[in-house]
Amino acid sequence: KYFDEETASKFYNINKTPYVNNVFKNKNVVIILLESFSKEYVGSLSNYKGYTPFLDSLIGKSLVFTNAFSSGYRSMDAIPSVVTSIPCLIDDPIITSVYANNKYTSLAEILKKKSYSTAFFHGGTNGTLGLDGFVSFLGFEKYYGRSEYNDDKDFDNYWGIYDEPFLQFMIDEIENLQQPFFAMGFTLSSHYPYSLPEKYKNKFKEGPLRIQRVVRYTDYALANFFKIAS
């Protein structure tokens, strides 16, 4: 049994009125998407110690959404969810599905119409997960990956450039973007096989799970990003 439209409207109004009187503000926008940062690793969201002291410090003075749920199973599911607001509704990731070349309305496209410059950053080997082609299709003007970083001394021998140096590289390149800008970064070190730079092998100890020490490392990299960017 279903409500008819008149009855349903008493409980929920499906017609949304935009805030037409608001003035658009050309603020710079930066999104940092953290690979595999499950809620259980974030102490302030899980009521225990956790592995993300810096992220916890941000959460203490930020707008935080605690009723958040997974919108996919794989890393490549995240980009469509965040940039186009389309969660993973099919078995295959949108990026590699028959729908990959559909026309999408993306945040990059919307902001380009507001004269924003746009750039996407992922330290993986170019072509990894099909990200470079897909985000270009979504309207990002520039893509920065392992090739653009162009220094394999920071290569993890598996996915790409370690998070700490690549996030610093991201800051340097953002400095060159015309304002206002929209920059999006996607970390990778907390993806299997959870590799750490040699100099941090003793700094970030193993937890009950191998991923936890790499979550600590990426949290540390994030702290340095904020320190330099500020």
Tab-separated table of N, CA, C and O in Angstrom, residues 28-32 54 58 164 166-175 179 181 183 220-230:
chain	number	residue	atom	x	y	z
A	28	ASN	N	37.752	29.708	-3.150
A	28	ASN	CA	38.501	28.549	-3.624
A	28	ASN	C	37.978	27.295	-2.922
A	28	ASN	O	37.608	27.337	-1.748
A	29	VAL	N	37.968	26.183	-3.645
A	29	VAL	CA	37.443	24.923	-3.105
A	29	VAL	C	38.509	23.838	-3.224
A	29	VAL	O	39.076	23.641	-4.295
A	30	VAL	N	38.791	23.160	-2.112
A	30	VAL	CA	39.716	22.030	-2.121
A	30	VAL	C	39.027	20.841	-1.458
A	30	VAL	O	38.523	20.960	-0.340
A	31	ILE	N	38.991	19.720	-2.148
A	31	ILE	CA	38.456	18.479	-1.586
A	31	ILE	C	39.593	17.469	-1.497
A	31	ILE	O	40.311	17.253	-2.470
A	32	ILE	N	39.775	16.885	-0.311
A	32	ILE	CA	40.767	15.824	-0.153
A	32	ILE	C	40.019	14.546	0.217
A	32	ILE	O	39.368	14.470	1.256
A	54	PHE	N	45.460	14.014	13.906
A	54	PHE	CA	45.251	15.305	13.244
A	54	PHE	C	43.822	15.457	12.749
A	54	PHE	O	43.203	16.512	12.935
A	58	LEU	N	40.888	18.340	13.599
A	58	LEU	CA	40.066	19.100	12.657
A	58	LEU	C	38.580	18.927	12.971
A	58	LEU	O	37.802	19.875	12.912
A	164	GLU	N	52.635	11.774	1.612
A	164	GLU	CA	53.227	13.001	2.163
A	164	GLU	C	53.873	13.863	1.083
A	164	GLU	O	53.523	15.045	0.940
A	166	PHE	N	53.424	13.753	-2.138
A	166	PHE	CA	52.488	14.119	-3.199
A	166	PHE	C	51.540	15.225	-2.747
A	166	PHE	O	51.185	16.111	-3.543
A	167	LEU	N	51.138	15.219	-1.481
A	167	LEU	CA	50.282	16.305	-0.982
A	167	LEU	C	51.044	17.627	-0.961
A	167	LEU	O	50.456	18.689	-1.181
A	168	GLN	N	52.357	17.578	-0.708
A	168	GLN	CA	53.158	18.802	-0.778
A	168	GLN	C	53.258	19.287	-2.227
A	168	GLN	O	53.197	20.485	-2.505
A	169	PHE	N	53.399	18.359	-3.149
A	169	PHE	CA	53.394	18.672	-4.580
A	169	PHE	C	52.064	19.316	-4.977
A	169	PHE	O	52.026	20.277	-5.760
A	170	MET	N	50.984	18.806	-4.420
A	170	MET	CA	49.657	19.354	-4.703
A	170	MET	C	49.583	20.825	-4.295
A	170	MET	O	49.044	21.667	-5.033
A	171	ILE	N	50.153	21.156	-3.148
A	171	ILE	CA	50.173	22.558	-2.702
A	171	ILE	C	50.921	23.425	-3.709
A	171	ILE	O	50.460	24.504	-4.091
A	172	ASP	N	52.084	22.951	-4.140
A	172	ASP	CA	52.895	23.727	-5.091
A	172	ASP	C	52.128	23.999	-6.383
A	172	ASP	O	52.186	25.116	-6.927
A	173	GLU	N	51.411	22.993	-6.875
A	173	GLU	CA	50.685	23.167	-8.128
A	173	GLU	C	49.430	24.025	-7.944
A	173	GLU	O	49.049	24.777	-8.844
A	174	ILE	N	48.796	23.918	-6.787
A	174	ILE	CA	47.634	24.764	-6.510
A	174	ILE	C	48.039	26.242	-6.538
A	174	ILE	O	47.278	27.098	-6.994
A	175	GLU	N	49.256	26.512	-6.079
A	175	GLU	CA	49.759	27.893	-6.083
A	175	GLU	C	49.740	28.487	-7.492
A	175	GLU	O	49.646	29.702	-7.662
A	179	GLN	N	42.889	31.812	-9.741
A	179	GLN	CA	41.775	31.859	-8.799
A	179	GLN	C	40.544	32.470	-9.441
A	179	GLN	O	40.664	33.309	-10.312
A	181	PHE	N	39.740	28.659	-7.751
A	181	PHE	CA	40.063	27.324	-8.239
A	181	PHE	C	39.308	26.253	-7.459
A	181	PHE	O	38.879	26.465	-6.326
A	183	ALA	N	40.266	22.371	-6.585
A	183	ALA	CA	41.281	21.322	-6.645
A	183	ALA	C	40.815	20.136	-5.811
A	183	ALA	O	40.324	20.304	-4.696
A	220	TYR	N	49.315	11.908	9.229
A	220	TYR	CA	50.514	12.738	9.393
A	220	TYR	C	50.762	13.576	8.135
A	220	TYR	O	51.078	14.770	8.209
A	221	ALA	N	50.592	12.954	6.974
A	221	ALA	CA	50.755	13.667	5.707
A	221	ALA	C	49.719	14.777	5.569
A	221	ALA	O	50.007	15.871	5.068
A	222	LEU	N	48.508	14.496	6.027
A	222	LEU	CA	47.441	15.494	5.987
A	222	LEU	C	47.777	16.671	6.893
A	222	LEU	O	47.537	17.839	6.543
A	223	ALA	N	48.326	16.381	8.063
A	223	ALA	CA	48.723	17.451	8.991
A	223	ALA	C	49.759	18.362	8.345
A	223	ALA	O	49.691	19.597	8.461
A	224	ASN	N	50.731	17.775	7.653
A	224	ASN	CA	51.751	18.578	6.975
A	224	ASN	C	51.156	19.388	5.834
A	224	ASN	O	51.587	20.524	5.571
A	225	PHE	N	50.174	18.824	5.152
A	225	PHE	CA	49.490	19.555	4.088
A	225	PHE	C	48.855	20.824	4.654
A	225	PHE	O	49.039	21.924	4.121
A	226	PHE	N	48.125	20.683	5.740
A	226	PHE	CA	47.462	21.840	6.350
A	226	PHE	C	48.471	22.843	6.886
A	226	PHE	O	48.275	24.058	6.780
A	227	LYS	N	49.550	22.343	7.450
A	227	LYS	CA	50.581	23.236	8.003
A	227	LYS	C	51.180	24.125	6.920
A	227	LYS	O	51.297	25.343	7.095
A	228	ILE	N	51.566	23.513	5.800
A	228	ILE	CA	52.191	24.277	4.720
A	228	ILE	C	51.160	25.146	3.988
A	228	ILE	O	51.401	26.309	3.678
A	229	ALA	N	49.987	24.566	3.732
A	229	ALA	CA	48.966	25.316	2.996
A	229	ALA	C	48.496	26.541	3.779
A	229	ALA	O	48.172	27.577	3.187
A	230	SER	N	48.466	26.422	5.094
A	230	SER	CA	47.983	27.551	5.905
A	230	SER	C	48.981	28.704	5.912
A	230	SER	O	48.614	29.830	6.259
